[in-house]
Amino acid sequence: MSELLRGVLFLLNTLLVLCVLIQRAEGGAVQLTSENLDMTLASNELVFINFYAEWCRFSNILQPIFDEAADEVHKEFPDAGKVVMGKVDCDKEGSVATRFHISKYPTLKVIRNGQPMKREYRGQRSVEAFSEFIRKQMEDPIKEFQSLKDLEHLDSKKRIIIGYFDRRDMPEYNIFRRVATNLKEDCQFHVGFGDSVSQMHPPGHPIVVFRPDVAVSNENDETYTGKMGSFDEMNIWVQEKCVPLVREITFENAEELTEEGLPFLILFHATDDTDIIKDFKTIVETQLLSEKQNVNFLVADGKRFAHPLHHLGKSQSDLPLIAIDSFRHMYLFDNVKDMYTPGKLKQFLNDLYSGKLHREFHYGPEKDTTPEENDVKKSTQPPESTFKKLAPSKNRYTLLRDEL
């Protein structure tokens, strides 16, 4: 690249940054358009965007709160290239709304290092909550260890990525850090430098290792074999390791999971029963992998989720048990021990897809023979879904123009 071209690119970048700074001087969130969006995303570590429509009453309620939060965040993180809170008028910027798959207003999305985070912001919508959220997002996602013995005390219920590097100023470490900032909600990240980890990798050749949540899974350690200098390649690999086929549902991620729109196959377990969790994960991974596009496989702490158990007519003393939540009704797997019989859980899912579970809840077990005329099947009502109530609140969104 010639010196002249470098100078032109530097000048253009400077002008775009100045445009953002000028907009910031006016106060509130930065108005983002198709003209300044890409440069804003590329030149800032974190961009928090409010996608709104002027005709949406929820957007109008949120806008002054979001603008005030943007002013507070700018005071705390004034340096260029760190944080921008922006807003997009989706009626005027339809191509931008389409690009980010906006289906409701207002939608709050986080873009880190130019990469959209898969989770929308779903927390409280107040100045204090927004400021605290940004503060948390800007914390260093990687914990440094000083000795290999420190790794013996890591949480065995967490999925962990460990990096072994010569120095912090290595380009490969910058890639590792960018990946960590994108996926810190899914994994814990740890790193060691210099002499403390020299025995773990050849000089000049850093290594990244995945350590599974061995307390609740039967997976093994795995070393990254891709290009250390490729952000995209490392990001894909880490994401595959950090987001398992069977996930734990919590009150914090329930909205996100329900909005995916797939039925839940849930193992409810006692808090300390890690063996049943391991067995369930192994069975799902070996027998039900082909169903991952049709259903969300989950485990749930039966103590935390006592309410769904109550709807099923069960309590903690009945744990463990397996159920399907179709977002219309909940269906109980007859005997959790049957999951060890190959094909039983698969058939349970097939009975959901075919409607058999719903029919049998209403009319009792199906028979091969035609019932006598006086053998009237009594209609019953299956338990209603409880997890659909954890979906995003209708009191904070407008679905495009359907509401008005």
JSON list of C-alpha atoms in Angstrom, two decimals, residues 141-145 151 154-155 158-165 173 175-177 179-180 183-184 186-192 207-213 221-224 228 234-243:
[
{"chain": "A", "resi": 141, "resn": "PRO", "atom": "CA", "xyz": [-13.09, -10.83, 29.84]},
{"chain": "A", "resi": 142, "resn": "ILE", "atom": "CA", "xyz": [-9.82, -12.71, 30.43]},
{"chain": "A", "resi": 143, "resn": "LYS", "atom": "CA", "xyz": [-8.40, -13.66, 33.82]},
{"chain": "A", "resi": 144, "resn": "GLU", "atom": "CA", "xyz": [-4.63, -14.00, 33.98]},
{"chain": "A", "resi": 145, "resn": "PHE", "atom": "CA", "xyz": [-3.09, -16.83, 36.02]},
{"chain": "A", "resi": 151, "resn": "LEU", "atom": "CA", "xyz": [-5.71, -23.92, 36.78]},
{"chain": "A", "resi": 154, "resn": "LEU", "atom": "CA", "xyz": [-11.10, -23.51, 38.05]},
{"chain": "A", "resi": 155, "resn": "ASP", "atom": "CA", "xyz": [-14.83, -24.18, 38.21]},
{"chain": "A", "resi": 158, "resn": "LYS", "atom": "CA", "xyz": [-17.98, -24.05, 33.56]},
{"chain": "A", "resi": 159, "resn": "ARG", "atom": "CA", "xyz": [-16.73, -24.34, 29.98]},
{"chain": "A", "resi": 160, "resn": "ILE", "atom": "CA", "xyz": [-13.29, -22.75, 29.82]},
{"chain": "A", "resi": 161, "resn": "ILE", "atom": "CA", "xyz": [-10.88, -21.52, 27.14]},
{"chain": "A", "resi": 162, "resn": "ILE", "atom": "CA", "xyz": [-7.22, -21.27, 28.19]},
{"chain": "A", "resi": 163, "resn": "GLY", "atom": "CA", "xyz": [-4.52, -19.43, 26.26]},
{"chain": "A", "resi": 164, "resn": "TYR", "atom": "CA", "xyz": [-0.76, -19.93, 26.64]},
{"chain": "A", "resi": 165, "resn": "PHE", "atom": "CA", "xyz": [1.27, -17.02, 25.20]},
{"chain": "A", "resi": 173, "resn": "TYR", "atom": "CA", "xyz": [-3.11, -12.54, 21.81]},
{"chain": "A", "resi": 175, "resn": "ILE", "atom": "CA", "xyz": [-7.04, -12.09, 18.29]},
{"chain": "A", "resi": 176, "resn": "PHE", "atom": "CA", "xyz": [-7.61, -14.23, 21.37]},
{"chain": "A", "resi": 177, "resn": "ARG", "atom": "CA", "xyz": [-8.81, -11.21, 23.34]},
{"chain": "A", "resi": 179, "resn": "VAL", "atom": "CA", "xyz": [-12.72, -13.66, 20.56]},
{"chain": "A", "resi": 180, "resn": "ALA", "atom": "CA", "xyz": [-13.02, -13.60, 24.35]},
{"chain": "A", "resi": 183, "resn": "LEU", "atom": "CA", "xyz": [-18.01, -14.98, 23.74]},
{"chain": "A", "resi": 184, "resn": "LYS", "atom": "CA", "xyz": [-17.45, -14.12, 27.39]},
{"chain": "A", "resi": 186, "resn": "ASP", "atom": "CA", "xyz": [-20.69, -18.43, 27.03]},
{"chain": "A", "resi": 187, "resn": "CYS", "atom": "CA", "xyz": [-17.26, -19.37, 28.40]},
{"chain": "A", "resi": 188, "resn": "GLN", "atom": "CA", "xyz": [-14.69, -18.40, 30.98]},
{"chain": "A", "resi": 189, "resn": "PHE", "atom": "CA", "xyz": [-11.37, -17.25, 29.48]},
{"chain": "A", "resi": 190, "resn": "HIS", "atom": "CA", "xyz": [-7.98, -17.58, 31.19]},
{"chain": "A", "resi": 191, "resn": "VAL", "atom": "CA", "xyz": [-4.47, -16.76, 30.00]},
{"chain": "A", "resi": 192, "resn": "GLY", "atom": "CA", "xyz": [-0.88, -17.21, 31.08]},
{"chain": "A", "resi": 207, "resn": "ILE", "atom": "CA", "xyz": [-1.65, -22.51, 22.13]},
{"chain": "A", "resi": 208, "resn": "VAL", "atom": "CA", "xyz": [-5.36, -22.26, 22.91]},
{"chain": "A", "resi": 209, "resn": "VAL", "atom": "CA", "xyz": [-7.11, -25.12, 24.72]},
{"chain": "A", "resi": 210, "resn": "PHE", "atom": "CA", "xyz": [-10.77, -25.86, 25.46]},
{"chain": "A", "resi": 211, "resn": "ARG", "atom": "CA", "xyz": [-11.52, -27.36, 28.86]},
{"chain": "A", "resi": 212, "resn": "PRO", "atom": "CA", "xyz": [-15.09, -28.75, 29.15]},
{"chain": "A", "resi": 213, "resn": "ASP", "atom": "CA", "xyz": [-17.40, -28.57, 32.13]},
{"chain": "A", "resi": 221, "resn": "ASP", "atom": "CA", "xyz": [-9.98, -31.29, 26.53]},
{"chain": "A", "resi": 222, "resn": "GLU", "atom": "CA", "xyz": [-9.30, -30.16, 22.97]},
{"chain": "A", "resi": 223, "resn": "THR", "atom": "CA", "xyz": [-6.56, -27.99, 21.48]},
{"chain": "A", "resi": 224, "resn": "TYR", "atom": "CA", "xyz": [-7.27, -25.44, 18.76]},
{"chain": "A", "resi": 228, "resn": "MET", "atom": "CA", "xyz": [-3.82, -18.39, 15.45]},
{"chain": "A", "resi": 234, "resn": "MET", "atom": "CA", "xyz": [-10.75, -19.00, 16.05]},
{"chain": "A", "resi": 235, "resn": "ASN", "atom": "CA", "xyz": [-14.09, -17.33, 16.78]},
{"chain": "A", "resi": 236, "resn": "ILE", "atom": "CA", "xyz": [-16.02, -20.14, 15.05]},
{"chain": "A", "resi": 237, "resn": "TRP", "atom": "CA", "xyz": [-14.06, -22.84, 16.89]},
{"chain": "A", "resi": 238, "resn": "VAL", "atom": "CA", "xyz": [-14.48, -21.23, 20.30]},
{"chain": "A", "resi": 239, "resn": "GLN", "atom": "CA", "xyz": [-18.18, -20.67, 19.69]},
{"chain": "A", "resi": 240, "resn": "GLU", "atom": "CA", "xyz": [-18.65, -24.34, 18.83]},
{"chain": "A", "resi": 241, "resn": "LYS", "atom": "CA", "xyz": [-16.95, -25.32, 22.08]},
{"chain": "A", "resi": 242, "resn": "CYS", "atom": "CA", "xyz": [-18.58, -22.75, 24.31]},
{"chain": "A", "resi": 243, "resn": "VAL", "atom": "CA", "xyz": [-22.19, -23.21, 23.15]}
]
